[in-house]
Amino acid sequence: MKYYLTTVFLLFGFLSVACKNNGSCPDGKSASANYSKNVSAVTGGGWYKPAKTVTWQWQLSGTVNTAYAVEIYDIDLFDTTSGEIAALQGAGKKVICYFSAGSYENWRSDKSDFDKTDLGNPLDGWDGEKWLDIRSKNVFNIMKARLDLAVQKGCDGVEPDNVDVHTQDSCFNISASEMIAYNRNLANAAHNRNLAVALKNDPDQMSSLVDYYDFSISEQCNEYSECASYQPMLDANKPVLNAEYRSLYKTNGAARTSMCNDSNAQGIRTLILDIDLDDSYRFSCF
């Protein structure tokens, strides 16, 4: 849910970000998870695998509007009850459950499980969040516990957010290779629990991760001319679900139509939404 910030960093040349101590960086070092990027993809299981032309709705705040005639509902893992998930599934929906896999959020019920050494710089523009050291064994154990929670609640799949820490001013010198290792092992952990898993906002690593993920979620790939980066997912016959927030698309019919036509021609399933993802605005291009 933070990709438009990532893109700004990239546009200004911050292709790799060194550790910058702003007073919030940890003094110690977390125990390493020691996972390898060479791990084979878990494939062939019976988890939900959405079609390339799947329809979807994305709402992470407020009372979920269940009235849309779509196949996928992407909603918050922590804020949604098992009963609400079951009700959506009873209406024929598949439920994807959102959680952040790369940032600490100080309002989550498991916030005390993180070690001080796991936490890096605050996320610019997002109060109460800090980047995580994704190399930490403790961090990965917490993410596996979140996957277990998704199973307990009955989710069909998960949307791990903030999986591009290597491009951010996180305070940690995380390499692209370390990020690939984390993302591959996270996807395998989801599949081992019979959960579908989305690759969120990490287009520069798409080719290295496409075999491990079932679909992609993009934010503002049209606005930032990055939709072509998602072609490996489309070539694998897996859906790319995109959200655009630009006010022009809400107020200018010609601009909206042009963007939607481009998106549809690429085979990308684009929604125009409010950035708060609260269902206050929704336009579907498909």
PDB file of C-alpha atoms in Angstrom:
ATOM      1  CA  MET A   1       0.000   0.000   0.000  1.00  0.00           C
ATOM      2  CA  LYS A   2       3.075   2.225  -0.082  1.00  0.00           C
ATOM      3  CA  TYR A   3       4.342   1.791  -3.604  1.00  0.00           C
ATOM      4  CA  TYR A   4       3.808   5.334  -4.785  1.00  0.00           C
ATOM      5  CA  LEU A   5       6.391   6.360  -2.176  1.00  0.00           C
ATOM      6  CA  THR A   6       8.806   3.689  -3.400  1.00  0.00           C
ATOM      7  CA  THR A   7       8.448   4.952  -6.934  1.00  0.00           C
ATOM      8  CA  VAL A   8       9.400   8.469  -5.906  1.00  0.00           C
ATOM      9  CA  PHE A   9      12.631   7.116  -4.412  1.00  0.00           C
ATOM     10  CA  LEU A  10      13.381   5.175  -7.577  1.00  0.00           C
ATOM     11  CA  LEU A  11      12.687   8.105  -9.871  1.00  0.00           C
ATOM     12  CA  PHE A  12      15.260  10.153  -8.035  1.00  0.00           C
ATOM     13  CA  GLY A  13      17.874   7.472  -8.347  1.00  0.00           C
ATOM     14  CA  PHE A  14      17.752   5.780  -4.984  1.00  0.00           C
ATOM     15  CA  LEU A  15      18.196   2.326  -6.474  1.00  0.00           C
ATOM     16  CA  SER A  16      19.965   1.180  -3.322  1.00  0.00           C
ATOM     17  CA  VAL A  17      19.697   2.902   0.022  1.00  0.00           C
ATOM     18  CA  ALA A  18      22.389   2.919   2.645  1.00  0.00           C
ATOM     19  CA  CYS A  19      21.650   2.809   6.347  1.00  0.00           C
ATOM     20  CA  LYS A  20      20.857   6.255   7.669  1.00  0.00           C
ATOM     21  CA  ASN A  21      20.606   6.629  11.421  1.00  0.00           C
ATOM     22  CA  ASN A  22      17.876   9.083  12.353  1.00  0.00           C
ATOM     23  CA  GLY A  23      17.689   8.067  15.990  1.00  0.00           C
ATOM     24  CA  SER A  24      15.334   5.155  15.458  1.00  0.00           C
ATOM     25  CA  CYS A  25      17.794   2.570  14.137  1.00  0.00           C
ATOM     26  CA  PRO A  26      18.503  -0.493  16.300  1.00  0.00           C
ATOM     27  CA  ASP A  27      21.783  -0.693  18.197  1.00  0.00           C
ATOM     28  CA  GLY A  28      22.069  -4.486  17.973  1.00  0.00           C
ATOM     29  CA  LYS A  29      21.579  -7.093  15.287  1.00  0.00           C
ATOM     30  CA  SER A  30      18.769  -9.588  14.958  1.00  0.00           C
ATOM     31  CA  ALA A  31      19.483 -13.303  14.706  1.00  0.00           C
ATOM     32  CA  SER A  32      19.580 -14.255  11.046  1.00  0.00           C
ATOM     33  CA  ALA A  33      16.861 -16.392   9.501  1.00  0.00           C
ATOM     34  CA  ASN A  34      19.525 -17.949   7.249  1.00  0.00           C
ATOM     35  CA  TYR A  35      17.168 -18.710   4.389  1.00  0.00           C
ATOM     36  CA  SER A  36      18.437 -19.157   0.860  1.00  0.00           C
ATOM     37  CA  LYS A  37      17.209 -17.549  -2.319  1.00  0.00           C
ATOM     38  CA  ASN A  38      17.973 -20.848  -4.085  1.00  0.00           C
ATOM     39  CA  VAL A  39      15.029 -22.605  -2.458  1.00  0.00           C
ATOM     40  CA  SER A  40      12.760 -24.301  -5.000  1.00  0.00           C
ATOM     41  CA  ALA A  41       9.228 -23.017  -5.449  1.00  0.00           C
ATOM     42  CA  VAL A  42       6.429 -24.970  -3.789  1.00  0.00           C
ATOM     43  CA  THR A  43       4.088 -25.787  -6.667  1.00  0.00           C
ATOM     44  CA  GLY A  44       1.273 -28.131  -7.578  1.00  0.00           C
ATOM     45  CA  GLY A  45      -0.784 -27.726  -4.427  1.00  0.00           C
ATOM     46  CA  GLY A  46      -4.524 -27.327  -4.151  1.00  0.00           C
ATOM     47  CA  TRP A  47      -4.604 -23.697  -3.017  1.00  0.00           C
ATOM     48  CA  TYR A  48      -6.705 -21.091  -4.823  1.00  0.00           C
ATOM     49  CA  LYS A  49      -5.169 -19.991  -8.127  1.00  0.00           C
ATOM     50  CA  PRO A  50      -7.018 -17.007  -9.613  1.00  0.00           C
ATOM     51  CA  ALA A  51      -7.566 -16.785 -13.351  1.00  0.00           C
ATOM     52  CA  LYS A  52      -5.833 -14.075 -15.347  1.00  0.00           C
ATOM     53  CA  THR A  53      -9.188 -12.318 -15.898  1.00  0.00           C
ATOM     54  CA  VAL A  54     -10.338 -12.469 -12.271  1.00  0.00           C
ATOM     55  CA  THR A  55     -12.540  -9.668 -10.872  1.00  0.00           C
ATOM     56  CA  TRP A  56     -11.685  -8.118  -7.527  1.00  0.00           C
ATOM     57  CA  GLN A  57     -12.396  -5.578  -4.816  1.00  0.00           C
ATOM     58  CA  TRP A  58      -9.855  -4.071  -2.406  1.00  0.00           C
ATOM     59  CA  GLN A  59     -10.909  -2.532   0.900  1.00  0.00           C
ATOM     60  CA  LEU A  60      -8.631  -2.312   3.929  1.00  0.00           C
ATOM     61  CA  SER A  61     -10.484   0.152   6.158  1.00  0.00           C
ATOM     62  CA  GLY A  62     -14.053   0.816   7.225  1.00  0.00           C
ATOM     63  CA  THR A  63     -16.963  -1.577   7.171  1.00  0.00           C
ATOM     64  CA  VAL A  64     -16.442  -3.854   4.186  1.00  0.00           C
ATOM     65  CA  ASN A  65     -18.948  -3.312   1.396  1.00  0.00           C
ATOM     66  CA  THR A  66     -19.881  -6.859   0.432  1.00  0.00           C
ATOM     67  CA  ALA A  67     -22.172  -5.903  -2.460  1.00  0.00           C
ATOM     68  CA  TYR A  68     -19.717  -6.082  -5.360  1.00  0.00           C
ATOM     69  CA  ALA A  69     -20.176  -8.880  -7.885  1.00  0.00           C
ATOM     70  CA  VAL A  70     -16.523  -9.900  -7.958  1.00  0.00           C
ATOM     71  CA  GLU A  71     -14.599 -13.113  -7.317  1.00  0.00           C
ATOM     72  CA  ILE A  72     -11.892 -11.765  -4.980  1.00  0.00           C
ATOM     73  CA  TYR A  73     -12.240  -9.620  -1.884  1.00  0.00           C
ATOM     74  CA  ASP A  74      -8.901  -8.344  -0.574  1.00  0.00           C
ATOM     75  CA  ILE A  75      -9.379  -7.281   3.061  1.00  0.00           C
ATOM     76  CA  ASP A  76      -7.359  -6.802   6.252  1.00  0.00           C
ATOM     77  CA  LEU A  77      -6.194  -9.943   8.070  1.00  0.00           C
ATOM     78  CA  PHE A  78      -6.355  -8.468  11.571  1.00  0.00           C
ATOM     79  CA  ASP A  79      -9.465  -6.313  11.272  1.00  0.00           C
ATOM     80  CA  THR A  80     -11.704  -8.931   9.662  1.00  0.00           C
ATOM     81  CA  THR A  81     -13.359 -11.652  11.710  1.00  0.00           C
ATOM     82  CA  SER A  82     -13.629 -15.305  10.786  1.00  0.00           C
ATOM     83  CA  GLY A  83     -17.385 -14.832  10.551  1.00  0.00           C
ATOM     84  CA  GLU A  84     -17.036 -12.009   8.029  1.00  0.00           C
ATOM     85  CA  ILE A  85     -14.668 -14.101   5.937  1.00  0.00           C
ATOM     86  CA  ALA A  86     -17.027 -17.055   6.046  1.00  0.00           C
ATOM     87  CA  ALA A  87     -19.932 -14.831   5.004  1.00  0.00           C
ATOM     88  CA  LEU A  88     -18.031 -13.583   1.959  1.00  0.00           C
ATOM     89  CA  GLN A  89     -17.114 -17.123   1.033  1.00  0.00           C
ATOM     90  CA  GLY A  90     -20.702 -18.198   1.509  1.00  0.00           C
ATOM     91  CA  ALA A  91     -21.610 -15.591  -1.105  1.00  0.00           C
ATOM     92  CA  GLY A  92     -19.179 -17.189  -3.546  1.00  0.00           C
ATOM     93  CA  LYS A  93     -16.169 -14.914  -2.951  1.00  0.00           C
ATOM     94  CA  LYS A  94     -12.532 -15.804  -2.450  1.00  0.00           C
ATOM     95  CA  VAL A  95     -10.933 -13.879   0.412  1.00  0.00           C
ATOM     96  CA  ILE A  96      -7.366 -12.572   0.274  1.00  0.00           C
ATOM     97  CA  CYS A  97      -6.084 -11.299   3.619  1.00  0.00           C
ATOM     98  CA  TYR A  98      -3.734  -8.313   3.791  1.00  0.00           C
ATOM     99  CA  PHE A  99      -0.849  -7.936   6.232  1.00  0.00           C
ATOM    100  CA  SER A 100       2.449  -6.085   6.144  1.00  0.00           C
ATOM    101  CA  ALA A 101       5.421  -8.393   5.734  1.00  0.00           C
ATOM    102  CA  GLY A 102       8.048  -5.643   5.647  1.00  0.00           C
ATOM    103  CA  SER A 103       6.930  -3.113   8.235  1.00  0.00           C
ATOM    104  CA  TYR A 104       6.074  -2.966  11.917  1.00  0.00           C
ATOM    105  CA  GLU A 105       2.702  -1.386  12.729  1.00  0.00           C
ATOM    106  CA  ASN A 106       2.252  -0.202  16.298  1.00  0.00           C
ATOM    107  CA  TRP A 107      -1.494  -0.950  16.383  1.00  0.00           C
ATOM    108  CA  ARG A 108      -1.341  -4.656  15.528  1.00  0.00           C
ATOM    109  CA  SER A 109      -2.112  -7.264  18.173  1.00  0.00           C
ATOM    110  CA  ASP A 110       1.278  -8.957  17.732  1.00  0.00           C
ATOM    111  CA  LYS A 111       3.337  -5.755  17.956  1.00  0.00           C
ATOM    112  CA  SER A 112       5.052  -6.879  21.171  1.00  0.00           C
ATOM    113  CA  ASP A 113       6.466  -9.946  19.416  1.00  0.00           C
ATOM    114  CA  PHE A 114       8.998  -7.840  17.512  1.00  0.00           C
ATOM    115  CA  ASP A 115      12.449  -7.253  18.968  1.00  0.00           C
ATOM    116  CA  LYS A 116      13.931  -3.769  19.113  1.00  0.00           C
ATOM    117  CA  THR A 117      16.651  -4.890  16.735  1.00  0.00           C
ATOM    118  CA  ASP A 118      14.000  -5.827  14.154  1.00  0.00           C
ATOM    119  CA  LEU A 119      12.834  -2.228  13.747  1.00  0.00           C
ATOM    120  CA  GLY A 120      14.368   0.357  11.446  1.00  0.00           C
ATOM    121  CA  ASN A 121      13.416   3.784  10.168  1.00  0.00           C
ATOM    122  CA  PRO A 122       9.814   5.043  10.154  1.00  0.00           C
ATOM    123  CA  LEU A 123       7.893   4.839   6.912  1.00  0.00           C
ATOM    124  CA  ASP A 124       7.608   8.319   5.464  1.00  0.00           C
ATOM    125  CA  GLY A 125       3.962   9.398   5.581  1.00  0.00           C
ATOM    126  CA  TRP A 126       2.700   6.400   7.547  1.00  0.00           C
ATOM    127  CA  ASP A 127       2.429   7.088  11.274  1.00  0.00           C
ATOM    128  CA  GLY A 128       3.175   4.194  13.588  1.00  0.00           C
ATOM    129  CA  GLU A 129       5.087   2.124  11.017  1.00  0.00           C
ATOM    130  CA  LYS A 130       8.754   1.197  10.847  1.00  0.00           C
ATOM    131  CA  TRP A 131      10.677  -0.837   8.313  1.00  0.00           C
ATOM    132  CA  LEU A 132      11.634  -4.341   9.363  1.00  0.00           C
ATOM    133  CA  ASP A 133      14.919  -6.190   9.066  1.00  0.00           C
ATOM    134  CA  ILE A 134      13.575  -8.953   6.841  1.00  0.00           C
ATOM    135  CA  ARG A 135      16.765 -10.973   7.442  1.00  0.00           C
ATOM    136  CA  SER A 136      15.708 -11.472  11.072  1.00  0.00           C
ATOM    137  CA  LYS A 137      14.705 -14.956  12.203  1.00  0.00           C
ATOM    138  CA  ASN A 138      12.236 -13.404  14.623  1.00  0.00           C
ATOM    139  CA  VAL A 139      10.593 -11.352  11.874  1.00  0.00           C
ATOM    140  CA  PHE A 140      10.155 -14.411   9.677  1.00  0.00           C
ATOM    141  CA  ASN A 141       8.691 -16.382  12.588  1.00  0.00           C
ATOM    142  CA  ILE A 142       6.147 -13.588  13.153  1.00  0.00           C
ATOM    143  CA  MET A 143       5.212 -13.677   9.466  1.00  0.00           C
ATOM    144  CA  LYS A 144       4.704 -17.433   9.644  1.00  0.00           C
ATOM    145  CA  ALA A 145       2.453 -16.858  12.663  1.00  0.00           C
ATOM    146  CA  ARG A 146       0.466 -14.360  10.576  1.00  0.00           C
ATOM    147  CA  LEU A 147       0.100 -16.981   7.868  1.00  0.00           C
ATOM    148  CA  ASP A 148      -1.156 -19.370  10.543  1.00  0.00           C
ATOM    149  CA  LEU A 149      -3.672 -16.717  11.590  1.00  0.00           C
ATOM    150  CA  ALA A 150      -4.835 -16.471   7.971  1.00  0.00           C
ATOM    151  CA  VAL A 151      -5.423 -20.223   7.991  1.00  0.00           C
ATOM    152  CA  GLN A 152      -7.264 -20.044  11.313  1.00  0.00           C
ATOM    153  CA  LYS A 153      -9.538 -17.300  10.006  1.00  0.00           C
ATOM    154  CA  GLY A 154     -10.262 -19.205   6.808  1.00  0.00           C
ATOM    155  CA  CYS A 155      -8.558 -16.908   4.269  1.00  0.00           C
ATOM    156  CA  ASP A 156      -8.109 -18.296   0.764  1.00  0.00           C
ATOM    157  CA  GLY A 157      -4.870 -16.383   0.313  1.00  0.00           C
ATOM    158  CA  VAL A 158      -2.711 -13.534   1.551  1.00  0.00           C
ATOM    159  CA  GLU A 159      -1.366 -10.199   0.373  1.00  0.00           C
ATOM    160  CA  PRO A 160       1.970  -9.522   2.109  1.00  0.00           C
ATOM    161  CA  ASP A 161       2.765  -5.809   1.764  1.00  0.00           C
ATOM    162  CA  ASN A 162       6.061  -3.888   1.812  1.00  0.00           C
ATOM    163  CA  VAL A 163       8.165  -6.662   0.314  1.00  0.00           C
ATOM    164  CA  ASP A 164      10.552  -4.215  -1.368  1.00  0.00           C
ATOM    165  CA  VAL A 165      12.516  -3.137   1.711  1.00  0.00           C
ATOM    166  CA  HIS A 166      15.766  -3.270  -0.288  1.00  0.00           C
ATOM    167  CA  THR A 167      14.659  -0.135  -2.204  1.00  0.00           C
ATOM    168  CA  GLN A 168      13.713   1.829   0.905  1.00  0.00           C
ATOM    169  CA  ASP A 169      15.441   4.040   3.475  1.00  0.00           C
ATOM    170  CA  SER A 170      14.974   1.257   6.002  1.00  0.00           C
ATOM    171  CA  CYS A 171      18.184   1.733   8.040  1.00  0.00           C
ATOM    172  CA  PHE A 172      19.198  -1.806   7.027  1.00  0.00           C
ATOM    173  CA  ASN A 173      21.629  -2.563   4.209  1.00  0.00           C
ATOM    174  CA  ILE A 174      19.367  -5.174   2.644  1.00  0.00           C
ATOM    175  CA  SER A 175      20.485  -6.449  -0.722  1.00  0.00           C
ATOM    176  CA  ALA A 176      18.281  -7.371  -3.647  1.00  0.00           C
ATOM    177  CA  SER A 177      19.417 -10.972  -3.189  1.00  0.00           C
ATOM    178  CA  GLU A 178      18.330 -10.967   0.459  1.00  0.00           C
ATOM    179  CA  MET A 179      14.959  -9.547  -0.552  1.00  0.00           C
ATOM    180  CA  ILE A 180      14.474 -12.289  -3.142  1.00  0.00           C
ATOM    181  CA  ALA A 181      15.336 -14.924  -0.536  1.00  0.00           C
ATOM    182  CA  TYR A 182      12.784 -13.499   1.904  1.00  0.00           C
ATOM    183  CA  ASN A 183      10.055 -13.244  -0.708  1.00  0.00           C
ATOM    184  CA  ARG A 184      10.631 -16.762  -2.040  1.00  0.00           C
ATOM    185  CA  ASN A 185      10.577 -18.302   1.428  1.00  0.00           C
ATOM    186  CA  LEU A 186       7.507 -16.268   2.383  1.00  0.00           C
ATOM    187  CA  ALA A 187       5.636 -17.506  -0.689  1.00  0.00           C
ATOM    188  CA  ASN A 188       6.621 -21.088   0.044  1.00  0.00           C
ATOM    189  CA  ALA A 189       5.459 -20.727   3.644  1.00  0.00           C
ATOM    190  CA  ALA A 190       2.071 -19.533   2.361  1.00  0.00           C
ATOM    191  CA  HIS A 191       1.768 -22.403  -0.109  1.00  0.00           C
ATOM    192  CA  ASN A 192       2.760 -24.915   2.548  1.00  0.00           C
ATOM    193  CA  ARG A 193      -0.341 -23.707   4.407  1.00  0.00           C
ATOM    194  CA  ASN A 194      -2.505 -24.081   1.278  1.00  0.00           C
ATOM    195  CA  LEU A 195      -2.787 -20.295   0.879  1.00  0.00           C
ATOM    196  CA  ALA A 196      -2.593 -18.370  -2.381  1.00  0.00           C
ATOM    197  CA  VAL A 197      -0.082 -15.531  -2.219  1.00  0.00           C
ATOM    198  CA  ALA A 198       0.236 -12.212  -4.054  1.00  0.00           C
ATOM    199  CA  LEU A 199       3.473 -10.472  -4.981  1.00  0.00           C
ATOM    200  CA  LYS A 200       2.959  -6.847  -4.030  1.00  0.00           C
ATOM    201  CA  ASN A 201       4.777  -3.905  -5.624  1.00  0.00           C
ATOM    202  CA  ASP A 202       8.117  -5.512  -6.410  1.00  0.00           C
ATOM    203  CA  PRO A 203       8.241  -5.266 -10.210  1.00  0.00           C
ATOM    204  CA  ASP A 204      12.028  -5.130 -10.499  1.00  0.00           C
ATOM    205  CA  GLN A 205      12.219  -8.668  -9.045  1.00  0.00           C
ATOM    206  CA  MET A 206       9.251 -10.042 -10.963  1.00  0.00           C
ATOM    207  CA  SER A 207      11.245 -12.432 -13.128  1.00  0.00           C
ATOM    208  CA  SER A 208      12.939 -13.921 -10.063  1.00  0.00           C
ATOM    209  CA  LEU A 209       9.690 -14.391  -8.173  1.00  0.00           C
ATOM    210  CA  VAL A 210       6.982 -15.170 -10.735  1.00  0.00           C
ATOM    211  CA  ASP A 211       7.240 -18.937 -10.253  1.00  0.00           C
ATOM    212  CA  TYR A 212       6.702 -18.566  -6.501  1.00  0.00           C
ATOM    213  CA  TYR A 213       3.596 -16.361  -6.549  1.00  0.00           C
ATOM    214  CA  ASP A 214       0.048 -16.846  -7.794  1.00  0.00           C
ATOM    215  CA  PHE A 215      -0.699 -13.264  -8.834  1.00  0.00           C
ATOM    216  CA  SER A 216       0.535  -9.708  -8.450  1.00  0.00           C
ATOM    217  CA  ILE A 217      -0.924  -6.599  -6.878  1.00  0.00           C
ATOM    218  CA  SER A 218       0.334  -3.275  -8.180  1.00  0.00           C
ATOM    219  CA  GLU A 219      -0.293   0.276  -7.110  1.00  0.00           C
ATOM    220  CA  GLN A 220      -0.192   3.054  -9.706  1.00  0.00           C
ATOM    221  CA  CYS A 221       1.667   1.179 -12.413  1.00  0.00           C
ATOM    222  CA  ASN A 222      -0.144   3.282 -15.026  1.00  0.00           C
ATOM    223  CA  GLU A 223       0.606   6.585 -13.324  1.00  0.00           C
ATOM    224  CA  TYR A 224       4.300   5.745 -13.107  1.00  0.00           C
ATOM    225  CA  SER A 225       4.558   3.914 -16.455  1.00  0.00           C
ATOM    226  CA  GLU A 226       5.629   0.658 -14.837  1.00  0.00           C
ATOM    227  CA  CYS A 227       2.912  -1.744 -15.973  1.00  0.00           C
ATOM    228  CA  ALA A 228       5.248  -3.375 -18.493  1.00  0.00           C
ATOM    229  CA  SER A 229       7.345  -4.630 -15.567  1.00  0.00           C
ATOM    230  CA  TYR A 230       4.489  -6.979 -14.676  1.00  0.00           C
ATOM    231  CA  GLN A 231       4.604  -8.762 -18.034  1.00  0.00           C
ATOM    232  CA  PRO A 232       6.360 -11.866 -16.635  1.00  0.00           C
ATOM    233  CA  MET A 233       3.348 -12.502 -14.406  1.00  0.00           C
ATOM    234  CA  LEU A 234       0.957 -12.089 -17.319  1.00  0.00           C
ATOM    235  CA  ASP A 235       3.136 -14.304 -19.513  1.00  0.00           C
ATOM    236  CA  ALA A 236       2.798 -16.996 -16.827  1.00  0.00           C
ATOM    237  CA  ASN A 237      -0.987 -16.683 -17.210  1.00  0.00           C
ATOM    238  CA  LYS A 238      -1.305 -15.189 -13.742  1.00  0.00           C
ATOM    239  CA  PRO A 239      -3.367 -12.064 -12.987  1.00  0.00           C
ATOM    240  CA  VAL A 240      -2.024  -8.600 -12.291  1.00  0.00           C
ATOM    241  CA  LEU A 241      -4.402  -6.597 -10.095  1.00  0.00           C
ATOM    242  CA  ASN A 242      -3.697  -2.874 -10.141  1.00  0.00           C
ATOM    243  CA  ALA A 243      -5.038   0.107  -8.192  1.00  0.00           C
ATOM    244  CA  GLU A 244      -4.782   3.704  -9.375  1.00  0.00           C
ATOM    245  CA  TYR A 245      -5.328   6.660  -7.024  1.00  0.00           C
ATOM    246  CA  ARG A 246      -4.686   9.682  -9.241  1.00  0.00           C
ATOM    247  CA  SER A 247      -7.412  12.311  -8.864  1.00  0.00           C
ATOM    248  CA  LEU A 248      -7.337  12.958 -12.626  1.00  0.00           C
ATOM    249  CA  TYR A 249      -8.736   9.486 -13.223  1.00  0.00           C
ATOM    250  CA  LYS A 250     -11.667  10.316 -10.959  1.00  0.00           C
ATOM    251  CA  THR A 251     -12.503  13.722 -12.429  1.00  0.00           C
ATOM    252  CA  ASN A 252     -11.534  13.500 -16.109  1.00  0.00           C
ATOM    253  CA  GLY A 253     -13.551  10.995 -18.083  1.00  0.00           C
ATOM    254  CA  ALA A 254     -11.258  11.079 -21.114  1.00  0.00           C
ATOM    255  CA  ALA A 255      -8.145  10.458 -19.010  1.00  0.00           C
ATOM    256  CA  ARG A 256      -9.901   7.648 -17.184  1.00  0.00           C
ATOM    257  CA  THR A 257     -11.060   6.001 -20.403  1.00  0.00           C
ATOM    258  CA  SER A 258      -7.590   6.249 -21.943  1.00  0.00           C
ATOM    259  CA  MET A 259      -5.926   4.730 -18.901  1.00  0.00           C
ATOM    260  CA  CYS A 260      -8.497   1.950 -18.655  1.00  0.00           C
ATOM    261  CA  ASN A 261      -8.140   1.141 -22.358  1.00  0.00           C
ATOM    262  CA  ASP A 262      -4.374   0.881 -21.981  1.00  0.00           C
ATOM    263  CA  SER A 263      -4.736  -1.271 -18.877  1.00  0.00           C
ATOM    264  CA  ASN A 264      -7.255  -3.595 -20.499  1.00  0.00           C
ATOM    265  CA  ALA A 265      -5.088  -3.935 -23.604  1.00  0.00           C
ATOM    266  CA  GLN A 266      -2.232  -5.133 -21.385  1.00  0.00           C
ATOM    267  CA  GLY A 267      -4.507  -7.583 -19.591  1.00  0.00           C
ATOM    268  CA  ILE A 268      -4.188  -5.801 -16.239  1.00  0.00           C
ATOM    269  CA  ARG A 269      -7.207  -5.716 -13.914  1.00  0.00           C
ATOM    270  CA  THR A 270      -7.299  -2.073 -12.813  1.00  0.00           C
ATOM    271  CA  LEU A 271      -9.470  -0.391 -10.215  1.00  0.00           C
ATOM    272  CA  ILE A 272      -9.525   3.349  -9.513  1.00  0.00           C
ATOM    273  CA  LEU A 273      -9.812   3.744  -5.755  1.00  0.00           C
ATOM    274  CA  ASP A 274      -9.324   6.226  -2.961  1.00  0.00           C
ATOM    275  CA  ILE A 275      -5.849   5.867  -1.479  1.00  0.00           C
ATOM    276  CA  ASP A 276      -7.319   5.087   1.959  1.00  0.00           C
ATOM    277  CA  LEU A 277      -8.905   1.960   0.442  1.00  0.00           C
ATOM    278  CA  ASP A 278     -12.092   2.650   2.365  1.00  0.00           C
ATOM    279  CA  ASP A 279     -14.590   2.164  -0.504  1.00  0.00           C
ATOM    280  CA  SER A 280     -15.263   5.901  -0.660  1.00  0.00           C
ATOM    281  CA  TYR A 281     -14.555   5.787  -4.402  1.00  0.00           C
ATOM    282  CA  ARG A 282     -14.429   2.878  -6.840  1.00  0.00           C
ATOM    283  CA  PHE A 283     -14.344   2.628 -10.614  1.00  0.00           C
ATOM    284  CA  SER A 284     -13.587  -0.637 -12.354  1.00  0.00           C
ATOM    285  CA  CYS A 285     -11.819  -0.587 -15.729  1.00  0.00           C
ATOM    286  CA  PHE A 286     -12.952  -4.149 -16.521  1.00  0.00           C
TER     287      PHE A 286
END
